[in-house]
Short mmCIF file of C-alpha atoms in Angstrom, two decimals:
data_model
loop_
_atom_site.label_atom_id
_atom_site.label_comp_id
_atom_site.label_asym_id
_atom_site.label_seq_id
_atom_site.Cartn_x
_atom_site.Cartn_y
_atom_site.Cartn_z
CA MET A 1 -34.70 -6.10 -228.98
CA THR A 2 -34.11 -6.55 -225.31
CA PRO A 3 -36.25 -4.65 -223.00
CA THR A 4 -36.17 -2.06 -220.67
CA PRO A 5 -35.15 -3.95 -217.00
CA GLU A 6 -37.79 -3.93 -214.63
CA PRO A 7 -37.96 -3.75 -211.22
CA ALA A 8 -39.33 -7.03 -209.95
CA PRO A 9 -42.77 -6.56 -210.35
CA PRO A 10 -45.65 -6.00 -207.12
CA GLY A 11 -47.89 -8.04 -208.21
CA PRO A 12 -47.73 -11.85 -209.76
CA THR A 13 -44.74 -12.58 -212.19
CA LEU A 14 -45.59 -13.97 -215.05
CA PRO A 15 -45.50 -17.57 -214.58
CA GLU A 16 -47.90 -16.86 -212.06
CA GLU A 17 -50.37 -14.87 -213.72
CA LEU A 18 -49.83 -17.71 -216.43
CA LEU A 19 -51.26 -20.40 -213.96
CA LEU A 20 -53.83 -18.44 -212.70
CA LEU A 21 -55.41 -17.53 -216.45
CA ALA A 22 -54.80 -21.91 -217.23
CA LEU A 23 -56.09 -23.24 -214.92
CA ASP A 24 -60.65 -23.83 -214.76
CA PRO A 25 -60.88 -21.87 -211.18
CA ARG A 26 -63.50 -24.70 -210.37
CA ARG A 27 -62.07 -28.11 -211.51
CA GLY A 28 -58.88 -26.98 -211.04
CA ARG A 29 -57.40 -28.47 -214.50
CA PRO A 30 -55.76 -26.78 -217.18
CA TYR A 31 -57.85 -25.39 -220.36
CA CYS A 32 -55.07 -26.61 -222.61
CA ARG A 33 -52.88 -30.09 -222.08
CA ASN A 34 -51.19 -29.77 -219.38
CA ARG A 35 -48.18 -31.06 -221.02
CA PHE A 36 -48.75 -27.56 -223.48
CA LEU A 37 -49.32 -25.43 -219.93
CA GLU A 38 -45.46 -26.94 -218.29
CA TYR A 39 -43.69 -25.51 -221.90
CA ALA A 40 -45.93 -22.01 -221.18
CA MET A 41 -44.84 -21.80 -217.77
CA ALA A 42 -40.93 -22.16 -218.86
CA GLY A 43 -41.50 -19.76 -220.94
CA ALA A 44 -43.04 -17.29 -218.44
CA ALA A 45 -40.00 -17.66 -216.23
CA LEU A 46 -38.27 -17.03 -219.50
CA ALA A 47 -39.80 -14.03 -219.92
CA GLU A 48 -39.80 -12.88 -216.55
CA LEU A 49 -36.27 -12.97 -216.10
CA GLU A 50 -35.54 -10.68 -219.35
CA LEU A 51 -38.48 -8.60 -217.85
CA GLN A 52 -36.20 -8.62 -215.38
CA GLY A 53 -32.82 -7.87 -217.40
CA ARG A 54 -31.29 -11.28 -216.73
CA ILE A 55 -31.19 -12.68 -219.83
CA THR A 56 -31.66 -12.27 -223.60
CA GLY A 57 -32.30 -14.05 -226.48
CA GLU A 58 -31.27 -13.70 -230.09
CA ARG A 59 -31.84 -16.48 -232.60
CA GLY A 60 -33.45 -18.76 -230.53
CA GLN A 61 -30.32 -18.65 -227.71
CA ALA A 62 -31.44 -17.68 -224.18
CA ARG A 63 -28.52 -15.96 -222.37
CA VAL A 64 -27.21 -14.93 -218.68
CA VAL A 65 -26.24 -11.15 -219.16
CA ASN A 66 -26.57 -10.60 -215.71
CA PRO A 67 -26.06 -13.67 -213.39
CA LEU A 68 -27.64 -11.46 -209.95
CA GLU A 69 -30.10 -13.75 -208.89
CA PRO A 70 -33.23 -11.85 -208.44
CA PRO A 71 -35.18 -11.78 -205.31
CA ASP A 72 -37.72 -14.29 -206.33
CA PRO A 73 -36.60 -18.14 -204.80
CA LEU A 74 -38.14 -19.78 -207.44
CA LEU A 75 -36.89 -17.65 -210.63
CA ALA A 76 -33.42 -17.91 -208.93
CA ALA A 77 -33.17 -21.89 -208.99
CA LEU A 78 -35.07 -21.68 -212.86
CA MET A 79 -31.76 -19.14 -213.23
CA ARG A 80 -29.18 -21.59 -211.96
CA GLY A 81 -30.25 -23.28 -214.30
CA LEU A 82 -29.61 -21.41 -217.02
CA PRO A 83 -25.19 -21.74 -218.67
CA ALA A 84 -23.56 -18.36 -216.73
CA PRO A 85 -22.50 -15.93 -219.22
CA GLY A 86 -20.15 -16.96 -221.49
CA LYS A 87 -20.74 -20.01 -221.16
CA GLY A 88 -22.55 -22.97 -223.15
CA ARG A 89 -22.10 -23.67 -226.81
CA ASN A 90 -19.59 -21.08 -227.95
CA GLY A 91 -20.69 -18.71 -225.26
CA ALA A 92 -23.45 -18.16 -226.83
CA GLY A 93 -26.14 -19.92 -224.14
CA VAL A 94 -28.93 -22.26 -225.11
CA SER A 95 -31.13 -22.92 -227.24
CA ALA A 96 -34.60 -21.87 -225.49
CA ARG A 97 -36.39 -24.78 -227.38
CA ALA A 98 -34.70 -27.08 -225.99
CA TRP A 99 -34.23 -25.12 -221.92
CA VAL A 100 -38.42 -25.05 -222.15
CA ARG A 101 -38.91 -28.68 -223.22
CA ARG A 102 -36.11 -30.14 -220.58
CA ALA A 103 -37.73 -27.57 -217.69
CA GLY A 104 -41.57 -26.87 -218.56
CA ARG A 105 -42.23 -30.26 -215.33
CA GLN A 106 -40.49 -28.24 -213.06
CA THR A 107 -41.19 -25.51 -213.82
CA GLU A 108 -45.01 -25.81 -213.49
CA GLY A 109 -45.01 -28.33 -210.47
CA MET A 110 -42.56 -25.54 -208.57
CA TYR A 111 -45.35 -23.32 -209.26
CA LEU A 112 -47.85 -25.13 -208.09
CA ASP A 113 -46.21 -26.07 -205.25
CA ALA A 114 -45.54 -22.18 -204.30
CA LEU A 115 -49.39 -21.30 -205.23
CA VAL A 116 -50.69 -24.28 -202.86
CA GLU A 117 -48.35 -23.42 -199.61
CA ARG A 118 -49.70 -20.05 -200.34
CA GLY A 119 -53.09 -20.77 -200.38
CA VAL A 120 -53.67 -19.25 -203.91
CA LEU A 121 -54.47 -23.14 -204.62
CA ARG A 122 -55.46 -26.19 -203.63
CA ARG A 123 -54.61 -29.47 -203.56
CA GLU A 124 -56.89 -32.21 -204.49
CA SER A 125 -55.37 -36.35 -205.03
CA HIS A 126 -57.38 -38.63 -207.26
CA ARG A 127 -56.38 -42.55 -208.64
CA PHE A 128 -57.46 -43.18 -212.72
CA LEU A 129 -58.91 -46.14 -212.72
CA GLY A 130 -57.93 -46.06 -208.84
CA LEU A 131 -54.23 -47.05 -209.66
CA LEU A 132 -52.40 -44.15 -211.47
CA PRO A 133 -52.66 -40.49 -209.30
CA TYR A 134 -52.96 -37.55 -210.67
CA HIS A 135 -53.87 -33.30 -209.09
CA ARG A 136 -55.97 -31.38 -209.38
CA HIS A 137 -56.14 -27.38 -208.05
CA PRO A 138 -58.92 -25.66 -207.85
CA VAL A 139 -58.64 -22.17 -206.98
CA VAL A 140 -59.50 -20.53 -203.56
CA ALA A 141 -58.52 -17.30 -203.82
CA LYS A 142 -60.66 -16.13 -206.77
CA ASP A 143 -60.30 -12.65 -206.26
CA LEU A 144 -56.80 -12.89 -207.68
CA ALA A 145 -57.79 -15.65 -210.42
CA ALA A 146 -60.60 -12.98 -211.56
CA GLN A 147 -58.33 -9.57 -211.30
CA ALA A 148 -55.63 -11.40 -212.95
CA ARG A 149 -58.31 -12.38 -216.01
CA GLN A 150 -59.55 -8.74 -215.64
CA ARG A 151 -56.13 -7.43 -215.98
CA PHE A 152 -55.66 -9.85 -219.28
CA GLU A 153 -58.69 -8.04 -221.12
CA THR A 154 -57.95 -5.00 -220.08
CA ALA A 155 -54.23 -4.87 -221.68
CA GLY A 156 -56.09 -6.80 -224.59
CA ARG A 157 -58.70 -3.72 -225.65
CA ALA A 158 -55.89 -1.52 -224.85
CA GLY A 159 -53.57 -3.62 -227.51
CA PHE A 160 -50.64 -5.60 -225.52
CA PRO A 161 -49.41 -1.86 -224.43
CA ASP A 162 -46.51 -2.84 -223.26
CA HIS A 163 -43.28 -6.05 -222.96
CA ARG A 164 -44.17 -7.13 -219.37
CA SER A 165 -48.75 -7.73 -221.23
CA ARG A 166 -47.44 -8.63 -224.90
CA ALA A 167 -45.15 -11.30 -223.46
CA LEU A 168 -47.93 -13.30 -221.50
CA ALA A 169 -50.61 -12.60 -224.18
CA ALA A 170 -48.19 -14.42 -227.18
CA LEU A 171 -47.41 -17.68 -223.92
CA VAL A 172 -51.10 -17.61 -224.01
CA SER A 173 -51.48 -18.14 -227.26
CA ALA A 174 -48.76 -20.12 -227.78
CA ALA A 175 -50.18 -22.82 -225.32
CA GLY A 176 -53.14 -22.35 -227.12
CA LEU A 177 -55.75 -20.55 -224.34
CA SER A 178 -56.61 -17.49 -226.05
CA ARG A 179 -60.55 -19.06 -226.40
CA PHE A 180 -60.54 -19.57 -222.90
CA VAL A 181 -59.67 -16.30 -221.36
CA GLY A 182 -62.20 -13.77 -223.10
CA THR A 183 -60.97 -12.15 -225.74
CA ASP A 184 -62.72 -12.66 -229.49
CA ARG A 185 -61.51 -13.73 -232.67
CA SER A 186 -59.46 -10.85 -234.23
CA GLY A 187 -58.21 -10.45 -230.21
CA ARG A 188 -56.76 -13.93 -231.03
CA GLY A 189 -55.10 -13.31 -234.60
CA ALA A 190 -53.25 -9.91 -232.66
CA MET A 191 -52.03 -12.90 -229.73
CA ARG A 192 -50.76 -15.37 -232.06
CA HIS A 193 -49.14 -12.58 -234.15
CA LEU A 194 -46.93 -11.25 -230.91
CA ILE A 195 -46.20 -15.36 -230.78
CA ARG A 196 -43.12 -14.30 -232.97
CA GLU A 197 -42.11 -10.96 -231.78
CA GLN A 198 -41.54 -12.90 -228.30
CA TRP A 199 -38.93 -15.52 -228.51
CA PRO A 200 -39.68 -17.21 -224.79
CA ALA A 201 -43.44 -17.61 -226.69
CA HIS A 202 -41.93 -18.81 -229.71
CA ALA A 203 -39.35 -21.54 -228.22
CA VAL A 204 -43.35 -22.63 -226.33
CA HIS A 205 -45.37 -22.60 -229.63
CA ARG A 206 -42.44 -24.40 -231.68
CA ASN A 207 -42.32 -27.31 -228.76
CA VAL A 208 -46.15 -27.58 -228.58
CA ARG A 209 -45.92 -27.56 -232.88
CA ARG A 210 -43.51 -30.58 -232.38
CA ASP A 211 -45.86 -33.04 -230.39
CA LYS A 212 -48.86 -32.11 -232.44
CA ALA A 213 -46.79 -33.24 -235.34
CA ASN A 214 -45.60 -36.09 -233.32
CA GLN A 215 -49.05 -37.38 -232.47
CA SER A 216 -50.52 -36.55 -235.87
CA GLY A 217 -47.90 -38.77 -237.35
CA GLY A 218 -47.96 -41.39 -234.46
CA GLY A 219 -44.09 -40.49 -233.05
CA GLY A 220 -43.80 -40.31 -229.65
#
Protein backbone atom coordinates (compact mmCIF):
# COMPACT_ATOMS: atom_id res chain seq x y z
CA MET A 1 0.00 0.00 0.00
CA THR A 2 1.33 3.43 -0.97
CA PRO A 3 1.66 5.72 2.06
CA THR A 4 0.02 9.14 2.17
CA PRO A 5 2.62 11.56 0.78
CA GLU A 6 4.51 13.53 3.39
CA PRO A 7 6.11 16.94 2.92
CA ALA A 8 9.89 17.00 2.87
CA PRO A 9 10.96 16.35 6.48
CA PRO A 10 12.28 19.32 8.49
CA GLY A 11 14.90 17.03 10.03
CA PRO A 12 17.16 14.39 8.50
CA THR A 13 15.92 12.40 5.53
CA LEU A 14 15.89 8.61 5.76
CA PRO A 15 19.32 8.24 4.07
CA GLU A 16 20.84 10.78 6.47
CA GLU A 17 19.20 9.16 9.49
CA LEU A 18 20.36 5.70 8.41
CA LEU A 19 23.94 6.87 7.91
CA LEU A 20 24.05 8.41 11.40
CA LEU A 21 22.80 5.13 12.87
CA ALA A 22 25.17 2.99 10.80
CA LEU A 23 28.49 4.70 11.58
CA ASP A 24 30.53 4.14 14.71
CA PRO A 25 30.73 7.79 15.88
CA ARG A 26 34.32 7.54 17.12
CA ARG A 27 35.94 5.18 14.62
CA GLY A 28 33.99 6.40 11.62
CA ARG A 29 33.39 2.99 10.11
CA PRO A 30 30.07 1.20 9.49
CA TYR A 31 28.86 -1.35 12.00
CA CYS A 32 27.91 -3.60 9.06
CA ARG A 33 29.71 -4.55 5.84
CA ASN A 34 30.09 -1.42 3.76
CA ARG A 35 28.53 -3.03 0.69
CA PHE A 36 25.43 -3.82 2.74
CA LEU A 37 25.30 -0.20 3.88
CA GLU A 38 25.51 0.93 0.25
CA TYR A 39 22.46 -1.17 -0.57
CA ALA A 40 20.62 0.18 2.47
CA MET A 41 21.42 3.79 1.53
CA ALA A 42 19.93 3.28 -1.92
CA GLY A 43 16.92 1.62 -0.32
CA ALA A 44 16.57 4.56 2.07
CA ALA A 45 16.51 6.96 -0.89
CA LEU A 46 13.70 4.93 -2.48
CA ALA A 47 11.81 4.87 0.81
CA GLU A 48 12.16 8.65 1.22
CA LEU A 49 10.99 9.26 -2.35
CA GLU A 50 7.97 7.06 -1.68
CA LEU A 51 7.16 8.90 1.54
CA GLN A 52 7.26 12.19 -0.37
CA GLY A 53 4.84 10.82 -2.96
CA ARG A 54 7.31 10.70 -5.88
CA ILE A 55 7.45 6.93 -6.43
CA THR A 56 5.62 3.76 -5.56
CA GLY A 57 6.62 0.11 -5.42
CA GLU A 58 4.69 -2.91 -6.60
CA ARG A 59 5.74 -6.48 -7.45
CA GLY A 60 9.39 -5.59 -6.93
CA GLN A 61 9.26 -2.61 -9.29
CA ALA A 62 9.96 1.03 -8.42
CA ARG A 63 7.80 3.37 -10.46
CA VAL A 64 7.75 7.17 -10.62
CA VAL A 65 4.21 8.50 -10.11
CA ASN A 66 5.03 12.19 -9.62
CA PRO A 67 7.86 13.45 -11.86
CA LEU A 68 8.16 16.74 -9.95
CA GLU A 69 11.63 16.65 -8.43
CA PRO A 70 11.87 16.93 -4.64
CA PRO A 71 13.53 20.05 -3.21
CA ASP A 72 16.37 18.00 -1.71
CA PRO A 73 19.14 18.07 -4.37
CA LEU A 74 20.48 14.61 -3.51
CA LEU A 75 17.06 12.98 -3.76
CA ALA A 76 16.40 14.91 -6.97
CA ALA A 77 19.65 13.62 -8.50
CA LEU A 78 18.85 10.03 -7.51
CA MET A 79 15.29 10.30 -8.78
CA ARG A 80 16.65 11.26 -12.20
CA GLY A 81 18.16 7.76 -12.29
CA LEU A 82 14.67 6.22 -12.27
CA PRO A 83 12.59 5.83 -15.46
CA ALA A 84 10.05 8.58 -16.06
CA PRO A 85 6.36 7.68 -15.69
CA GLY A 86 5.32 5.16 -18.33
CA LYS A 87 8.93 4.29 -19.15
CA GLY A 88 10.93 1.21 -18.26
CA ARG A 89 10.04 -2.32 -19.26
CA ASN A 90 6.37 -2.32 -20.29
CA GLY A 91 6.00 1.01 -18.51
CA ALA A 92 6.38 -0.73 -15.17
CA GLY A 93 9.40 1.21 -13.93
CA VAL A 94 12.60 -0.53 -12.85
CA SER A 95 13.48 -3.50 -10.68
CA ALA A 96 13.99 -2.16 -7.16
CA ARG A 97 16.52 -4.90 -6.42
CA ALA A 98 18.58 -4.06 -9.52
CA TRP A 99 18.42 -0.31 -8.90
CA VAL A 100 19.55 -0.71 -5.29
CA ARG A 101 22.48 -2.82 -6.42
CA ARG A 102 23.48 -0.39 -9.15
CA ALA A 103 22.95 2.87 -7.25
CA GLY A 104 24.20 1.85 -3.80
CA ARG A 105 27.78 3.04 -4.05
CA GLN A 106 26.82 6.34 -5.65
CA THR A 107 24.12 6.97 -3.04
CA GLU A 108 26.38 6.32 -0.07
CA GLY A 109 29.13 8.48 -1.59
CA MET A 110 26.77 11.39 -2.21
CA TYR A 111 25.49 11.40 1.36
CA LEU A 112 28.93 10.98 2.89
CA ASP A 113 30.18 13.94 0.84
CA ALA A 114 27.17 16.04 1.86
CA LEU A 115 27.50 15.31 5.58
CA VAL A 116 31.25 16.03 5.44
CA GLU A 117 30.57 19.33 3.68
CA ARG A 118 28.00 20.27 6.33
CA GLY A 119 30.41 19.45 9.15
CA VAL A 120 28.38 16.53 10.48
CA LEU A 121 31.16 14.04 9.61
CA ARG A 122 34.93 14.36 9.22
CA ARG A 123 36.75 12.51 6.45
CA GLU A 124 39.98 10.76 7.39
CA SER A 125 42.05 9.24 4.57
CA HIS A 126 44.22 6.19 5.22
CA ARG A 127 46.13 3.58 3.25
CA PHE A 128 45.92 -0.15 3.82
CA LEU A 129 49.46 -1.60 3.94
CA GLY A 130 50.61 1.80 2.73
CA LEU A 131 49.04 1.18 -0.69
CA LEU A 132 45.25 0.96 -0.93
CA PRO A 133 43.43 4.17 0.02
CA TYR A 134 40.32 4.10 2.17
CA HIS A 135 38.33 6.58 4.23
CA ARG A 136 36.86 6.76 7.69
CA HIS A 137 34.09 9.17 8.68
CA PRO A 138 34.01 9.93 12.43
CA VAL A 139 31.00 11.91 13.61
CA VAL A 140 31.72 15.56 14.44
CA ALA A 141 28.14 16.54 15.32
CA LYS A 142 27.77 13.92 18.03
CA ASP A 143 24.54 15.50 19.23
CA LEU A 144 22.92 14.74 15.86
CA ALA A 145 24.04 11.11 16.00
CA ALA A 146 22.76 10.79 19.56
CA GLN A 147 19.43 12.33 18.56
CA ALA A 148 19.09 9.89 15.65
CA ARG A 149 19.66 6.95 17.97
CA GLN A 150 17.25 8.36 20.55
CA ARG A 151 14.54 8.84 17.91
CA PHE A 152 15.02 5.29 16.73
CA GLU A 153 14.88 3.83 20.23
CA THR A 154 11.77 5.89 21.06
CA ALA A 155 10.04 4.69 17.89
CA GLY A 156 11.02 1.11 18.72
CA ARG A 157 9.50 1.32 22.18
CA ALA A 158 6.28 2.56 20.57
CA GLY A 159 6.30 -0.33 18.08
CA PHE A 160 7.43 1.81 15.11
CA PRO A 161 4.04 3.53 14.88
CA ASP A 162 4.35 5.40 11.56
CA HIS A 163 5.47 4.59 8.05
CA ARG A 164 8.72 6.57 8.30
CA SER A 165 9.88 4.72 11.42
CA ARG A 166 8.86 1.34 9.98
CA ALA A 167 10.74 2.05 6.76
CA LEU A 168 13.88 2.96 8.71
CA ALA A 169 13.59 -0.05 11.04
CA ALA A 170 13.23 -2.42 8.08
CA LEU A 171 16.31 -0.92 6.38
CA VAL A 172 18.34 -1.19 9.59
CA SER A 173 17.40 -4.86 9.85
CA ALA A 174 18.03 -5.61 6.16
CA ALA A 175 21.56 -4.18 6.40
CA GLY A 176 22.36 -6.21 9.53
CA LEU A 177 22.50 -3.20 11.84
CA SER A 178 19.74 -4.04 14.30
CA ARG A 179 21.98 -5.40 17.05
CA PHE A 180 23.98 -2.15 17.08
CA VAL A 181 21.10 0.26 17.66
CA GLY A 182 20.05 -0.70 21.16
CA THR A 183 17.22 -3.12 20.41
CA ASP A 184 16.68 -6.37 22.30
CA ARG A 185 16.00 -9.76 20.73
CA SER A 186 12.23 -9.25 20.50
CA GLY A 187 12.77 -5.84 18.95
CA ARG A 188 15.13 -7.29 16.36
CA GLY A 189 12.55 -9.93 15.51
CA ALA A 190 9.87 -7.28 15.01
CA MET A 191 12.21 -5.35 12.73
CA ARG A 192 12.88 -8.45 10.63
CA HIS A 193 9.15 -8.88 10.07
CA LEU A 194 8.98 -5.35 8.67
CA ILE A 195 11.33 -6.18 5.79
CA ARG A 196 8.64 -7.85 3.70
CA GLU A 197 6.18 -5.05 4.45
CA GLN A 198 8.60 -2.40 3.22
CA TRP A 199 9.51 -2.99 -0.43
CA PRO A 200 12.71 -0.83 -0.45
CA ALA A 201 14.06 -2.82 2.51
CA HIS A 202 13.05 -6.06 0.81
CA ALA A 203 15.11 -5.04 -2.24
CA VAL A 204 18.07 -4.39 0.09
CA HIS A 205 17.55 -7.74 1.82
CA ARG A 206 17.56 -9.62 -1.51
CA ASN A 207 20.91 -8.08 -2.45
CA VAL A 208 22.43 -8.81 0.96
CA ARG A 209 21.18 -12.39 0.77
CA ARG A 210 22.65 -12.77 -2.73
CA ASP A 211 26.06 -11.51 -1.59
CA LYS A 212 26.08 -13.85 1.39
CA ALA A 213 25.14 -16.80 -0.83
CA ASN A 214 27.88 -15.93 -3.32
CA GLN A 215 30.42 -15.66 -0.51
CA SER A 216 29.48 -18.97 1.10
CA GLY A 217 29.45 -20.66 -2.30
CA GLY A 218 32.72 -19.11 -3.44
CA GLY A 219 30.99 -17.07 -6.13
CA GLY A 220 31.94 -13.57 -7.24
